[in-house]
Short mmCIF file of C-alpha atoms and ligand atoms in Angstrom, two decimals:
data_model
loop_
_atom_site.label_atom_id
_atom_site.label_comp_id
_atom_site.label_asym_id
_atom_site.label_seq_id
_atom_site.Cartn_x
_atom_site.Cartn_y
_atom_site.Cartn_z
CA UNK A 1 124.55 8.93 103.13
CA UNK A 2 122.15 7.88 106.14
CA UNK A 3 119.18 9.27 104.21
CA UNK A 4 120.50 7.61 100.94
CA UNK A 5 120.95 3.68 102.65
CA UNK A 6 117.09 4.22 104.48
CA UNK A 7 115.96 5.15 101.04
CA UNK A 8 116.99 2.24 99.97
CA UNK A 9 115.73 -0.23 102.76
CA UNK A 10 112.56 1.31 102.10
CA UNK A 11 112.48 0.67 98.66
CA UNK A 12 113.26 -2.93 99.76
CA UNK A 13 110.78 -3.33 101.76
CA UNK A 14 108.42 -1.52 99.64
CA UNK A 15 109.38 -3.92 96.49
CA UNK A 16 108.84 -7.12 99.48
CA UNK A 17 105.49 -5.70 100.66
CA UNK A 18 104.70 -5.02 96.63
CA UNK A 19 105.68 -8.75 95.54
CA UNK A 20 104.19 -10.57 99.07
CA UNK A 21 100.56 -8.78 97.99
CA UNK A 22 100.87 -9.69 94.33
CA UNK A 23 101.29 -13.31 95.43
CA UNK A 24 98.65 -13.29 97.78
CA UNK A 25 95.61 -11.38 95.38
CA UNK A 26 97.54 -14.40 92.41
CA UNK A 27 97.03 -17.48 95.08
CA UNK A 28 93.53 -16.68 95.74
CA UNK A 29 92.47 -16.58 91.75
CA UNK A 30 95.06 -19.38 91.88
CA UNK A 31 92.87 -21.34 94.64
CA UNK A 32 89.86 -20.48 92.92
CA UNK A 33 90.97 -21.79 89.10
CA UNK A 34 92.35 -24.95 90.78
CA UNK A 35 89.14 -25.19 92.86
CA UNK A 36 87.05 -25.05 89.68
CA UNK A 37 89.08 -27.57 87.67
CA UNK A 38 88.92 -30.05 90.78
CA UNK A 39 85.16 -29.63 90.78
CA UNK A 40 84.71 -30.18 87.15
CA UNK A 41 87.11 -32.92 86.71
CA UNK A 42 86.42 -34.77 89.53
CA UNK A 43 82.54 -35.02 89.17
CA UNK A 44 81.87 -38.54 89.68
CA UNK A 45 82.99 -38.01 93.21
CA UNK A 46 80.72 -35.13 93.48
CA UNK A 47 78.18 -36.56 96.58
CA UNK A 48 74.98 -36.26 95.59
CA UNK A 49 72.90 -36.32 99.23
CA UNK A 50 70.21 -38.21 99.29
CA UNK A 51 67.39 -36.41 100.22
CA UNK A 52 64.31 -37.86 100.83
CA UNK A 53 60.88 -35.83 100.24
CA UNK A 54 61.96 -32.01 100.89
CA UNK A 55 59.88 -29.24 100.97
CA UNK A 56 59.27 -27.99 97.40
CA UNK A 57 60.63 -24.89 95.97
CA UNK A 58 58.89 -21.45 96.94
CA UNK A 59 56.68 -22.16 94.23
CA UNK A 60 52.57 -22.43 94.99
CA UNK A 61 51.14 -24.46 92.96
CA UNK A 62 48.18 -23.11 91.02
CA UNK A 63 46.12 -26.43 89.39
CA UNK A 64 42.94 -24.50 88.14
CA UNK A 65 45.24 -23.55 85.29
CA UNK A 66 43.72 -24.61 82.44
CA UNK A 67 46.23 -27.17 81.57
CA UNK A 68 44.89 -28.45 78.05
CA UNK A 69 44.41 -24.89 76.35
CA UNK A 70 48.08 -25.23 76.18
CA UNK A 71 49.67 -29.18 74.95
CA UNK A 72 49.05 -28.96 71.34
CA UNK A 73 52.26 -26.69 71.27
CA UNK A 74 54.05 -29.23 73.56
CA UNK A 75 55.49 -32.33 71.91
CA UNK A 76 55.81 -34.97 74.90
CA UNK A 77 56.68 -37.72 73.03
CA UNK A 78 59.39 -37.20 69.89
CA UNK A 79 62.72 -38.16 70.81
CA UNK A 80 63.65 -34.80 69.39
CA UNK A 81 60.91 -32.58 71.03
CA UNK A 82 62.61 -30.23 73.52
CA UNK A 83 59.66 -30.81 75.04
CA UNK A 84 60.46 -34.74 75.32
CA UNK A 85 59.46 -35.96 79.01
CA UNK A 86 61.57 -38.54 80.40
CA UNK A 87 61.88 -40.84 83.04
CA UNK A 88 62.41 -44.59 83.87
CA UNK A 89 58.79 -45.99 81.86
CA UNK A 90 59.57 -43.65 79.09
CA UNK A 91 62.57 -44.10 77.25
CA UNK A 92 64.02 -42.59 74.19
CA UNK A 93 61.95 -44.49 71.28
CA UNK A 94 65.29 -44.40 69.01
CA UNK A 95 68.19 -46.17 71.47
CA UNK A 96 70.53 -44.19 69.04
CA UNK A 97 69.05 -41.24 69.12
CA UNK A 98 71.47 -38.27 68.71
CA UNK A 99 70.55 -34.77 67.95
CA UNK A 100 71.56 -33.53 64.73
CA UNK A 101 72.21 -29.92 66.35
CA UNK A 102 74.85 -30.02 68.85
CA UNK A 103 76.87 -27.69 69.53
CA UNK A 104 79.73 -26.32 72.01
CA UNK A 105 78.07 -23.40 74.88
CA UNK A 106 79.67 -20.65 73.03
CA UNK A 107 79.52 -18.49 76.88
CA UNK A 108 82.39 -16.53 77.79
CA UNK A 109 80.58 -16.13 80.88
CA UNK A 110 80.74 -19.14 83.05
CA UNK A 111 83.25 -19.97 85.94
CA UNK A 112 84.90 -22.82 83.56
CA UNK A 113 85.11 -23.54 79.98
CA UNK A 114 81.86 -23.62 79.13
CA UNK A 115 82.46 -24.42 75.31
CA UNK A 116 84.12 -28.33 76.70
CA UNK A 117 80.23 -28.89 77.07
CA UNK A 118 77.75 -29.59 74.05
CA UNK A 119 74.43 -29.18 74.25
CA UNK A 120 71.42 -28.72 71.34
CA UNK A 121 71.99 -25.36 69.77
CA UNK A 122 69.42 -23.66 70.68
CA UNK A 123 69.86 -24.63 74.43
CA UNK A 124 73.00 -23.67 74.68
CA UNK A 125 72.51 -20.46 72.81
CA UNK A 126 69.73 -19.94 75.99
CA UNK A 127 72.24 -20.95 78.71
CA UNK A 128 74.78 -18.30 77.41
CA UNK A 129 72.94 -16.11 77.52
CA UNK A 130 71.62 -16.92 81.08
CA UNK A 131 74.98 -17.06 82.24
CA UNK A 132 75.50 -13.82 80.87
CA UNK A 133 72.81 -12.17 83.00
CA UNK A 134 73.27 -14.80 86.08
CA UNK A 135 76.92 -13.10 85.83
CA UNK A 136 75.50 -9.06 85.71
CA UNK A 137 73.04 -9.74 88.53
CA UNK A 138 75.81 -11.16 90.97
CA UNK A 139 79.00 -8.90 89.75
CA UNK A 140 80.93 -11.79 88.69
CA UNK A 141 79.57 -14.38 90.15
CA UNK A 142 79.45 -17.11 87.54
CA UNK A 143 77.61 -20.15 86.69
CA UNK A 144 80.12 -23.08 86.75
CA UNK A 145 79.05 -25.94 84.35
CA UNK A 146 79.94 -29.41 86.23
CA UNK A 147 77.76 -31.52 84.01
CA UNK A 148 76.18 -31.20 80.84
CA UNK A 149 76.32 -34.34 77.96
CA UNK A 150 77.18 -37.77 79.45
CA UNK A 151 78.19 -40.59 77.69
CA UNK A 152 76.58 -44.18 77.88
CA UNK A 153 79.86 -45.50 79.78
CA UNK A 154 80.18 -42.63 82.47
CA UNK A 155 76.51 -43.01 83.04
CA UNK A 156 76.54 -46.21 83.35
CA UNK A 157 79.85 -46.00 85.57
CA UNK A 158 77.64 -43.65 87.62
CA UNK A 159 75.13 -46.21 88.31
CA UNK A 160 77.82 -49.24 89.14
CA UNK A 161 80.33 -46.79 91.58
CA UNK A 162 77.66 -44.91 93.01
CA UNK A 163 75.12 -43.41 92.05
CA UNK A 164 71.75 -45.27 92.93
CA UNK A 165 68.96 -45.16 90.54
CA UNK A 166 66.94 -42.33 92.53
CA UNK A 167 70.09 -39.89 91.55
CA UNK A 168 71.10 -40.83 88.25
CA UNK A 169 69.01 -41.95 85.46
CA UNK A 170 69.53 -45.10 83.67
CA UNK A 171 70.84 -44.63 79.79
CA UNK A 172 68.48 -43.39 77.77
CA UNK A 173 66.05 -42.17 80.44
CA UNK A 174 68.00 -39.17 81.35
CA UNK A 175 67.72 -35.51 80.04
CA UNK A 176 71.28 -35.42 79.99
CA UNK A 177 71.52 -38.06 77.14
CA UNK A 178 68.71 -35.29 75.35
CA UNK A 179 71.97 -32.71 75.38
CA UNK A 180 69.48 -30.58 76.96
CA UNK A 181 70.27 -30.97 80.70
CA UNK A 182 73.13 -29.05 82.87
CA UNK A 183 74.10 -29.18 86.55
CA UNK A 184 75.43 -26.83 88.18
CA UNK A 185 77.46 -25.20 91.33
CA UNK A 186 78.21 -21.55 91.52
CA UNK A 187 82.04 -19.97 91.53
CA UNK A 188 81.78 -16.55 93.29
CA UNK A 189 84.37 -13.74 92.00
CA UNK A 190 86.73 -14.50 95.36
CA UNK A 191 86.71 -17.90 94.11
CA UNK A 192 85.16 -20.16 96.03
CA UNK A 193 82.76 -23.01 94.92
CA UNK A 194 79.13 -22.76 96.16
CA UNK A 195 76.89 -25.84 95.77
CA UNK A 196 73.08 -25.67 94.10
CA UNK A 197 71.60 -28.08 96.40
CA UNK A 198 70.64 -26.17 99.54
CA UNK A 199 68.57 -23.05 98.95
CA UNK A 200 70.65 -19.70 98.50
CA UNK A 201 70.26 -16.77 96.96
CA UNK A 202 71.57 -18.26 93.42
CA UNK A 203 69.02 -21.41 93.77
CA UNK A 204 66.84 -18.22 94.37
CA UNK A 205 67.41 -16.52 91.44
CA UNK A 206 67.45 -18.98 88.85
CA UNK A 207 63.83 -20.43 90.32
CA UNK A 208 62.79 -17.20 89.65
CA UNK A 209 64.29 -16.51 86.67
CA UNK A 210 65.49 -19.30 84.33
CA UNK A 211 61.99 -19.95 82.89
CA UNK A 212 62.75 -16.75 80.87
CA UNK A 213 65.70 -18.70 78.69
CA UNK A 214 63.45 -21.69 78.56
CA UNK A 215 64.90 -23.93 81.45
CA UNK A 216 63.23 -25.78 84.16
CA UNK A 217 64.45 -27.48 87.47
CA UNK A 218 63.24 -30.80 86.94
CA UNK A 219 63.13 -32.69 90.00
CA UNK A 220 61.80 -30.63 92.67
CA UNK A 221 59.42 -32.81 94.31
CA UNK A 222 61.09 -36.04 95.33
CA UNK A 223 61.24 -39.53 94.22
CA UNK A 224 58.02 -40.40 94.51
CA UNK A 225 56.79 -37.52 92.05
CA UNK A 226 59.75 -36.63 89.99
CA UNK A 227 61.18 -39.99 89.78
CA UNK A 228 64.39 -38.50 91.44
CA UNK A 229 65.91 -37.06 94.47
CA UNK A 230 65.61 -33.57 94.45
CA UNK A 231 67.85 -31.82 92.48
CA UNK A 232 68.42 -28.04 92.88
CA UNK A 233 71.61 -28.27 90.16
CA UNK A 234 69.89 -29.36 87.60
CA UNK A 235 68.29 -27.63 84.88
CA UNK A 236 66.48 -28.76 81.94
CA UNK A 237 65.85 -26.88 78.51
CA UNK A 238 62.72 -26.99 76.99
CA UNK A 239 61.48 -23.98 75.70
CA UNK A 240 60.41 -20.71 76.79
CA UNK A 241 56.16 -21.30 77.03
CA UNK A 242 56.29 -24.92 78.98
CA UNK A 243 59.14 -23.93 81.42
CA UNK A 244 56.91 -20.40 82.11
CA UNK A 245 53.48 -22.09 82.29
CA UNK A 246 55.34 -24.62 85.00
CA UNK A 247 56.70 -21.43 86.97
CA UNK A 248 53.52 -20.24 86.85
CA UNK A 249 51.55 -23.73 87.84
CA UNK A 250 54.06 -23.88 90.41
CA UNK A 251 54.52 -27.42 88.89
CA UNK A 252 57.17 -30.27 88.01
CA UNK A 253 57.03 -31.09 83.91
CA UNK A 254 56.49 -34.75 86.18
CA UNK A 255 53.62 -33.21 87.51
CA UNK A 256 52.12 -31.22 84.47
CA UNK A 257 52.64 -35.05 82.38
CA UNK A 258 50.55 -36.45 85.01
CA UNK A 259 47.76 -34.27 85.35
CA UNK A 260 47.40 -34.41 81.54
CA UNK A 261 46.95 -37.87 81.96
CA UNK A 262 44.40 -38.10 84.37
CA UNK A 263 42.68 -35.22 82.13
CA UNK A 264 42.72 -37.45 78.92
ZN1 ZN B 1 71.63 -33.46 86.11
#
């Protein structure tokens, strides 16, 4: 009877053990899922720090590149160009400008929902499959979309709570109004929530990598280059060849615009 009654204590204490391990492995996914929702619903208190000039990314720049053998494939200036440079003297032309081709990140491989965020079809076709790869290379590791699309009232509620004008770009001057732009943080597998905007080994990867889906990190340089604070979080579509040839240049598309000009 002794032998029966430990039995039985130990297949109490096995079944507590059992159920105090389940609940600890569920409250860290837990953490992690609540974590992610905070981040993504709570964006506008996201603080952006202001940098002032920082170093550039590991990128050297190379400026005997022939730079004009290449623009006649780049469209600059149509509101609809992927190509389309932006910043505060170069508006959209068409202040209603939409794109005709939006569509929901169809990714089953992001940290969050990535298919609540639109972006031009084919640039969220690239950024699936980025996040697909950015997910294989860091065993589940994902990317976690905080911004993609923003609407004329958030951006402007940006601007008035408190974002200053070197962090967020006034309506219609901003790639995110092109549905080409995303920011984003990182959600490891343990769950925990990794910023983009010091250098790690994700900011790493994606400089060295995310020219092959066509994206570019658009304000590396500083204000008084880029236009904006630097910006390791966000990343810009705009095609395969300009985003490479930048890589390569070791250049801003701020940059490139401006040494075309001086070339013309
Ligand atoms: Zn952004």
């Amino acid at each position: 009877m002794a032998r029966h009654h430990w039995s039985r204590t130990q297949l109490f204490a096995f079944l507590w053990l059992s159920s105090a391990l389940c609940l600890m492995v569920f409250s860290i996914f837990f953490n992690g899922y609540v974590t992610a929702s905070a981040v993504v619903s709570n964006t506008p208190e996201l603080t952006v720090e202001l940098q002032n000039e920082v170093t550039p990314y590991d990128v050297v720049p190379n400026l005997t590149h022939p730079l004009l053998s290449v623009t006649s494939s780049f469209d600059f200036d149509s509101d609809d160009s992927y190509q389309r440079f932006l910043n505060n003297d170069r508006p959209f032309k068409d202040l209603t400008y939409v794109p005709v081709d939006l569509a929901p990140i169809n990714s089953n491989f992001t940290a969050n929902n990535a298919r609540k965020f639109q972006l031009r079809q084919v640039a969220g076709d690239a950024f699936a499959d980025m996040a697909w790869h950015f997910r294989d290379e860091f065993k589940w590791d994902r990317l976690l979309i905080f911004s993609a699309y923003r609407s004329k009232a958030y951006q402007d509620g940006l601007l008035k709570a408190w974002c200053n004008k070197n962090a967020c770009a006034k309506w219609w001057t901003s790639e995110h109004q092109a549905w080409l732009a995303v920011d984003l943080r990182v959600m490891t597998k343990w769950g925990k929530s990794i910023s983009m905007d010091t250098p790690n080994k994700y900011t790493d990867w994606l400089h060295a990598h995310a020219q092959e889906w066509g994206f570019h990190n658009t304000y590396q340089r500083g204000v008084a280059i880029d236009g904006k604070i630097v910006e390791w979080r966000h990343w810009r579509y705009m095609g395969v060849e300009l985003a490479t040839l930048l890589r390569q240049n070791g250049q801003t598309i701020a940059e490139y615009y401006k040494a075309l000009g001086i070339r013309n």
